[in-house]
mmCIF file of C-alpha atoms in Angstrom:
data_model
loop_
_atom_site.group_PDB
_atom_site.id
_atom_site.type_symbol
_atom_site.label_atom_id
_atom_site.label_comp_id
_atom_site.label_asym_id
_atom_site.label_seq_id
_atom_site.Cartn_x
_atom_site.Cartn_y
_atom_site.Cartn_z
ATOM 1 C CA GLY A 1 0.082 -0.159 -0.334
ATOM 2 C CA ALA A 2 0.748 3.744 -0.232
ATOM 3 C CA GLY A 3 3.339 5.052 2.297
ATOM 4 C CA VAL A 4 3.384 8.091 4.251
ATOM 5 C CA SER A 5 3.118 10.856 1.954
ATOM 6 C CA GLN A 6 4.087 14.836 2.214
ATOM 7 C CA SER A 7 3.809 17.951 0.524
ATOM 8 C CA PRO A 8 5.399 20.042 -0.791
ATOM 9 C CA ARG A 9 8.793 18.580 -1.140
ATOM 10 C CA TYR A 10 10.555 21.756 -1.082
ATOM 11 C CA LYS A 11 9.527 24.879 -0.434
ATOM 12 C CA VAL A 12 11.626 27.992 -0.663
ATOM 13 C CA THR A 13 9.982 30.949 1.214
ATOM 14 C CA LYS A 14 11.327 34.395 2.758
ATOM 15 C CA ARG A 15 11.703 35.439 6.052
ATOM 16 C CA GLY A 16 8.818 36.238 7.659
ATOM 17 C CA GLN A 17 6.343 34.334 5.585
ATOM 18 C CA ASP A 18 4.186 31.620 6.885
ATOM 19 C CA VAL A 19 4.212 28.248 5.541
ATOM 20 C CA ALA A 20 2.133 24.824 5.784
ATOM 21 C CA LEU A 21 3.179 21.557 5.873
ATOM 22 C CA ARG A 22 1.342 18.811 5.047
ATOM 23 C CA CYS A 23 1.796 14.965 6.092
ATOM 24 C CA ASP A 24 -0.684 12.011 4.659
ATOM 25 C CA PRO A 25 -0.306 8.955 7.064
ATOM 26 C CA ILE A 26 -0.487 5.690 6.108
ATOM 27 C CA SER A 27 -4.293 4.615 5.941
ATOM 28 C CA GLY A 28 -5.516 3.412 9.058
ATOM 29 C CA HIS A 29 -2.414 4.491 11.375
ATOM 30 C CA VAL A 30 -4.031 5.927 14.461
ATOM 31 C CA SER A 31 -0.570 7.706 15.294
ATOM 32 C CA LEU A 32 1.067 10.662 13.743
ATOM 33 C CA TYR A 33 4.300 12.241 14.530
ATOM 34 C CA TRP A 34 6.276 15.298 13.353
ATOM 35 C CA TYR A 35 10.475 15.442 13.296
ATOM 36 C CA ARG A 36 12.654 17.782 12.188
ATOM 37 C CA GLN A 37 16.507 16.891 10.999
ATOM 38 C CA ALA A 38 19.039 18.463 10.336
ATOM 39 C CA LEU A 39 21.628 17.673 8.008
ATOM 40 C CA GLY A 40 23.813 14.851 9.484
ATOM 41 C CA GLN A 41 21.836 14.776 12.593
ATOM 42 C CA GLY A 42 19.064 12.222 13.570
ATOM 43 C CA PRO A 43 15.398 13.470 13.603
ATOM 44 C CA GLU A 44 14.250 15.549 16.775
ATOM 45 C CA PHE A 45 10.747 15.068 17.749
ATOM 46 C CA LEU A 46 8.362 17.797 17.716
ATOM 47 C CA THR A 47 4.922 17.027 18.324
ATOM 48 C CA TYR A 48 2.544 13.892 18.391
ATOM 49 C CA PHE A 49 -1.060 13.031 17.597
ATOM 50 C CA ASN A 50 -2.930 10.346 18.741
ATOM 51 C CA TYR A 51 -6.218 10.206 16.241
ATOM 52 C CA GLU A 52 -7.022 14.097 16.129
ATOM 53 C CA ALA A 53 -5.799 14.560 19.742
ATOM 54 C CA GLN A 54 -2.131 16.264 20.209
ATOM 55 C CA GLN A 55 -0.619 14.498 22.829
ATOM 56 C CA ASP A 56 2.526 15.792 23.313
ATOM 57 C CA LYS A 57 3.929 19.174 21.787
ATOM 58 C CA SER A 58 6.679 19.846 23.611
ATOM 59 C CA GLY A 59 9.414 19.465 21.236
ATOM 60 C CA LEU A 60 7.705 22.830 19.188
ATOM 61 C CA PRO A 61 10.753 25.534 19.348
ATOM 62 C CA ASN A 62 8.443 28.037 20.381
ATOM 63 C CA ASP A 63 4.832 29.466 19.643
ATOM 64 C CA ARG A 64 5.591 30.406 16.085
ATOM 65 C CA PHE A 65 5.249 26.734 15.651
ATOM 66 C CA SER A 66 1.642 24.643 15.246
ATOM 67 C CA ALA A 67 0.007 21.459 14.122
ATOM 68 C CA GLU A 68 -3.278 20.133 13.433
ATOM 69 C CA ARG A 69 -5.060 16.570 12.570
ATOM 70 C CA PRO A 70 -8.889 17.765 12.517
ATOM 71 C CA GLU A 71 -9.958 14.559 11.416
ATOM 72 C CA GLY A 72 -7.472 11.848 12.704
ATOM 73 C CA SER A 73 -5.886 11.271 9.442
ATOM 74 C CA ILE A 74 -3.883 14.434 7.499
ATOM 75 C CA SER A 75 -2.075 16.839 9.832
ATOM 76 C CA THR A 76 -0.378 20.097 8.845
ATOM 77 C CA LEU A 77 2.534 21.781 10.502
ATOM 78 C CA THR A 78 2.531 25.141 10.251
ATOM 79 C CA ILE A 79 5.373 27.764 10.677
ATOM 80 C CA GLN A 80 4.174 31.448 11.216
ATOM 81 C CA ARG A 81 6.727 34.494 10.286
ATOM 82 C CA THR A 82 9.360 32.225 9.244
ATOM 83 C CA GLU A 83 13.299 32.795 9.890
ATOM 84 C CA GLN A 84 16.218 31.628 8.806
ATOM 85 C CA ARG A 85 16.926 29.219 11.431
ATOM 86 C CA ASP A 86 13.464 27.630 10.464
ATOM 87 C CA SER A 87 15.449 26.164 7.661
ATOM 88 C CA ALA A 88 15.549 22.046 7.904
ATOM 89 C CA MET A 89 14.117 19.042 6.934
ATOM 90 C CA TYR A 90 10.577 18.208 8.396
ATOM 91 C CA ARG A 91 9.362 14.665 8.610
ATOM 92 C CA CYS A 92 6.421 13.081 9.711
ATOM 93 C CA ALA A 93 6.077 9.559 10.597
ATOM 94 C CA SER A 94 3.127 7.276 11.316
ATOM 95 C CA SER A 95 2.369 4.065 13.068
ATOM 96 C CA LEU A 96 -0.673 1.839 13.707
ATOM 97 C CA THR A 97 -0.453 2.362 17.176
ATOM 98 C CA ALA A 98 1.575 4.517 19.767
ATOM 99 C CA SER A 99 1.208 2.126 23.136
ATOM 100 C CA GLY A 100 3.077 -1.362 22.287
ATOM 101 C CA GLY A 101 3.365 -3.831 19.943
ATOM 102 C CA LEU A 102 4.112 -4.442 16.577
ATOM 103 C CA GLY A 103 2.153 -1.580 15.856
ATOM 104 C CA LYS A 104 4.638 1.065 17.432
ATOM 105 C CA THR A 105 7.145 0.932 14.064
ATOM 106 C CA GLN A 106 7.093 4.101 12.581
ATOM 107 C CA TYR A 107 7.216 4.713 9.139
ATOM 108 C CA PHE A 108 8.552 8.079 7.718
ATOM 109 C CA GLY A 109 7.442 10.329 5.393
ATOM 110 C CA PRO A 110 9.950 11.743 2.254
ATOM 111 C CA GLY A 111 9.950 15.160 4.352
ATOM 112 C CA THR A 112 9.829 18.434 3.182
ATOM 113 C CA ARG A 113 12.801 20.413 2.681
ATOM 114 C CA LEU A 114 12.067 24.138 3.797
ATOM 115 C CA LEU A 115 14.600 26.991 2.984
ATOM 116 C CA VAL A 116 13.615 30.338 4.705
ATOM 117 C CA LEU A 117 15.550 32.908 2.882
ATOM 118 C CA GLY B 1 13.861 13.690 29.098
ATOM 119 C CA GLU B 2 15.680 10.729 27.282
ATOM 120 C CA ASN B 3 19.170 11.043 25.862
ATOM 121 C CA VAL B 4 20.374 8.467 23.088
ATOM 122 C CA GLU B 5 24.332 8.873 22.730
ATOM 123 C CA GLN B 6 25.545 6.744 19.605
ATOM 124 C CA HIS B 7 29.213 5.562 18.833
ATOM 125 C CA PRO B 8 30.955 5.970 16.515
ATOM 126 C CA SER B 9 30.446 8.357 14.811
ATOM 127 C CA THR B 10 31.832 7.490 11.414
ATOM 128 C CA LEU B 11 32.858 3.827 10.763
ATOM 129 C CA SER B 12 34.596 2.508 8.006
ATOM 130 C CA VAL B 13 35.271 -1.306 6.986
ATOM 131 C CA GLN B 14 35.956 -3.827 4.285
ATOM 132 C CA GLU B 15 33.716 -5.742 2.396
ATOM 133 C CA GLY B 16 33.188 -8.840 4.564
ATOM 134 C CA ASP B 17 33.984 -7.341 7.922
ATOM 135 C CA SER B 18 31.535 -6.996 10.776
ATOM 136 C CA ALA B 19 30.301 -3.666 12.099
ATOM 137 C CA VAL B 20 28.788 -2.655 15.419
ATOM 138 C CA ILE B 21 27.214 0.347 16.699
ATOM 139 C CA LYS B 22 26.639 1.414 20.103
ATOM 140 C CA CYS B 23 24.007 3.173 21.792
ATOM 141 C CA THR B 24 23.427 4.194 25.332
ATOM 142 C CA TYR B 25 20.127 5.848 27.094
ATOM 143 C CA SER B 26 19.716 7.576 29.918
ATOM 144 C CA ASP B 27 15.596 6.778 30.803
ATOM 145 C CA SER B 28 14.917 3.704 32.357
ATOM 146 C CA ALA B 29 10.969 3.667 31.307
ATOM 147 C CA SER B 30 12.411 3.202 27.818
ATOM 148 C CA ASN B 31 11.467 0.092 26.237
ATOM 149 C CA TYR B 32 11.482 0.278 22.560
ATOM 150 C CA PHE B 33 14.492 0.668 20.763
ATOM 151 C CA PRO B 34 14.487 0.605 16.605
ATOM 152 C CA TRP B 35 17.175 1.353 14.469
ATOM 153 C CA TYR B 36 17.009 2.878 11.149
ATOM 154 C CA LYS B 37 19.141 2.819 8.051
ATOM 155 C CA GLN B 38 19.217 6.347 5.845
ATOM 156 C CA GLU B 39 20.761 6.357 2.574
ATOM 157 C CA LEU B 40 21.754 9.582 1.289
ATOM 158 C CA GLY B 41 18.523 11.893 0.173
ATOM 159 C CA LYS B 42 15.934 9.026 1.310
ATOM 160 C CA ARG B 43 13.856 8.620 4.841
ATOM 161 C CA PRO B 44 14.798 6.792 7.451
ATOM 162 C CA GLN B 45 13.632 3.000 6.961
ATOM 163 C CA LEU B 46 13.622 0.773 9.800
ATOM 164 C CA ILE B 47 15.863 -2.282 9.880
ATOM 165 C CA ILE B 48 15.139 -3.882 12.960
ATOM 166 C CA ASP B 49 13.820 -3.069 16.711
ATOM 167 C CA ILE B 50 14.186 -4.279 19.775
ATOM 168 C CA ARG B 51 11.657 -4.494 23.128
ATOM 169 C CA SER B 52 13.022 -4.621 26.801
ATOM 170 C CA ASN B 53 11.639 -8.372 27.343
ATOM 171 C CA VAL B 54 14.273 -9.605 25.173
ATOM 172 C CA GLY B 55 18.077 -9.368 25.040
ATOM 173 C CA GLU B 56 19.190 -10.053 21.504
ATOM 174 C CA LYS B 57 16.979 -10.372 18.044
ATOM 175 C CA LYS B 58 18.533 -11.268 14.483
ATOM 176 C CA ASP B 59 17.440 -10.931 11.204
ATOM 177 C CA GLN B 60 19.813 -12.457 8.656
ATOM 178 C CA ARG B 61 23.131 -10.192 8.560
ATOM 179 C CA ILE B 62 21.508 -7.925 11.333
ATOM 180 C CA ALA B 63 21.488 -8.269 15.048
ATOM 181 C CA VAL B 64 20.558 -6.339 18.001
ATOM 182 C CA THR B 65 21.512 -6.735 21.424
ATOM 183 C CA LEU B 66 19.957 -4.875 24.729
ATOM 184 C CA ASN B 67 21.532 -4.580 28.144
ATOM 185 C CA LYS B 68 18.923 -3.094 30.290
ATOM 186 C CA THR B 69 20.997 -2.520 33.332
ATOM 187 C CA ALA B 70 23.674 -0.947 31.576
ATOM 188 C CA LYS B 71 21.243 0.783 29.511
ATOM 189 C CA HIS B 72 22.986 0.117 26.313
ATOM 190 C CA PHE B 73 22.187 -1.333 23.148
ATOM 191 C CA SER B 74 24.433 -2.381 19.986
ATOM 192 C CA LEU B 75 23.617 -3.136 16.345
ATOM 193 C CA HIS B 76 25.732 -5.434 14.558
ATOM 194 C CA ILE B 77 26.175 -6.275 10.733
ATOM 195 C CA THR B 78 28.042 -9.419 9.706
ATOM 196 C CA GLU B 79 29.356 -10.158 6.066
ATOM 197 C CA THR B 80 28.980 -6.259 5.126
ATOM 198 C CA GLN B 81 28.209 -5.498 1.694
ATOM 199 C CA PRO B 82 28.677 -1.837 -0.380
ATOM 200 C CA GLU B 83 25.166 -1.454 -0.021
ATOM 201 C CA ASP B 84 25.135 -1.514 3.703
ATOM 202 C CA SER B 85 26.567 1.871 3.058
ATOM 203 C CA ALA B 86 24.629 4.393 4.702
ATOM 204 C CA VAL B 87 23.744 6.481 8.001
ATOM 205 C CA TYR B 88 22.501 4.450 10.912
ATOM 206 C CA PHE B 89 20.339 5.888 13.732
ATOM 207 C CA CYS B 90 19.287 4.147 16.911
ATOM 208 C CA ALA B 91 16.635 5.872 19.068
ATOM 209 C CA ALA B 92 14.649 5.164 22.093
ATOM 210 C CA SER B 93 11.164 5.150 22.801
ATOM 211 C CA PRO B 94 9.283 5.010 26.392
ATOM 212 C CA THR B 95 6.432 2.843 27.560
ATOM 213 C CA SER B 96 3.633 4.920 27.343
ATOM 214 C CA TYR B 97 3.905 6.169 23.291
ATOM 215 C CA GLY B 98 6.036 5.845 20.389
ATOM 216 C CA LYS B 99 8.014 9.549 20.529
ATOM 217 C CA LEU B 100 11.474 8.738 19.581
ATOM 218 C CA THR B 101 14.780 10.227 20.712
ATOM 219 C CA PHE B 102 17.532 9.635 18.373
ATOM 220 C CA GLY B 103 21.202 9.440 18.449
ATOM 221 C CA GLN B 104 23.570 11.328 16.835
ATOM 222 C CA GLY B 105 23.975 9.049 13.467
ATOM 223 C CA THR B 106 26.757 6.783 12.145
ATOM 224 C CA ILE B 107 28.055 7.254 8.630
ATOM 225 C CA LEU B 108 28.889 3.786 8.004
ATOM 226 C CA THR B 109 31.144 3.009 4.666
ATOM 227 C CA VAL B 110 31.632 -0.331 3.419
ATOM 228 C CA HIS B 111 34.935 -0.466 0.902
ATOM 229 C CA PRO B 112 34.862 -3.330 -1.713
#
């Protein structure tokens, strides 16, 4: 079946603009995660959803970052008033469940490469 | 919060040799430890994982060991091949849900 998809794949924006990044998880996956990955580094947790509920947003860097998953499927990560330091690869991942067993495996999307000029 | 340390940062081996990558974690509540392989320009792909109720798991040329007491786990790749060349990330996750904390990554190069 189809894997996790993200759009756009590349986004170039000017400092101060708002951007919205979309994640389409694997169908039926309950849990959805957003990570940020700097070049040469491991993914860094941003936020997590269980169905439509945002369970943990402790990794969001500041209040310019927000995320939603209104119907428990597609999620949007929004960055307001972008700054150059926001430039990174933004990845989402989904898993069948969150709490245990084989369903905990996270499958990553291809990412959105964000460049803020 | 959880902190995961990964060593070495780079590893160079000859084809056919074994490769070992080690990680330590800090949070005793962590009970799920996946390993991801990331090729250049690609997404991270799960290659093997282990849960805290087992000490070792094997899948063909890949094995992972876990020492809960010492809070460390290792990835072992035997009979390495050039296509094993990639960046490998370890990660740890707590019991309650799937938030992953990743190590810094190991660049593995397998020379033909």
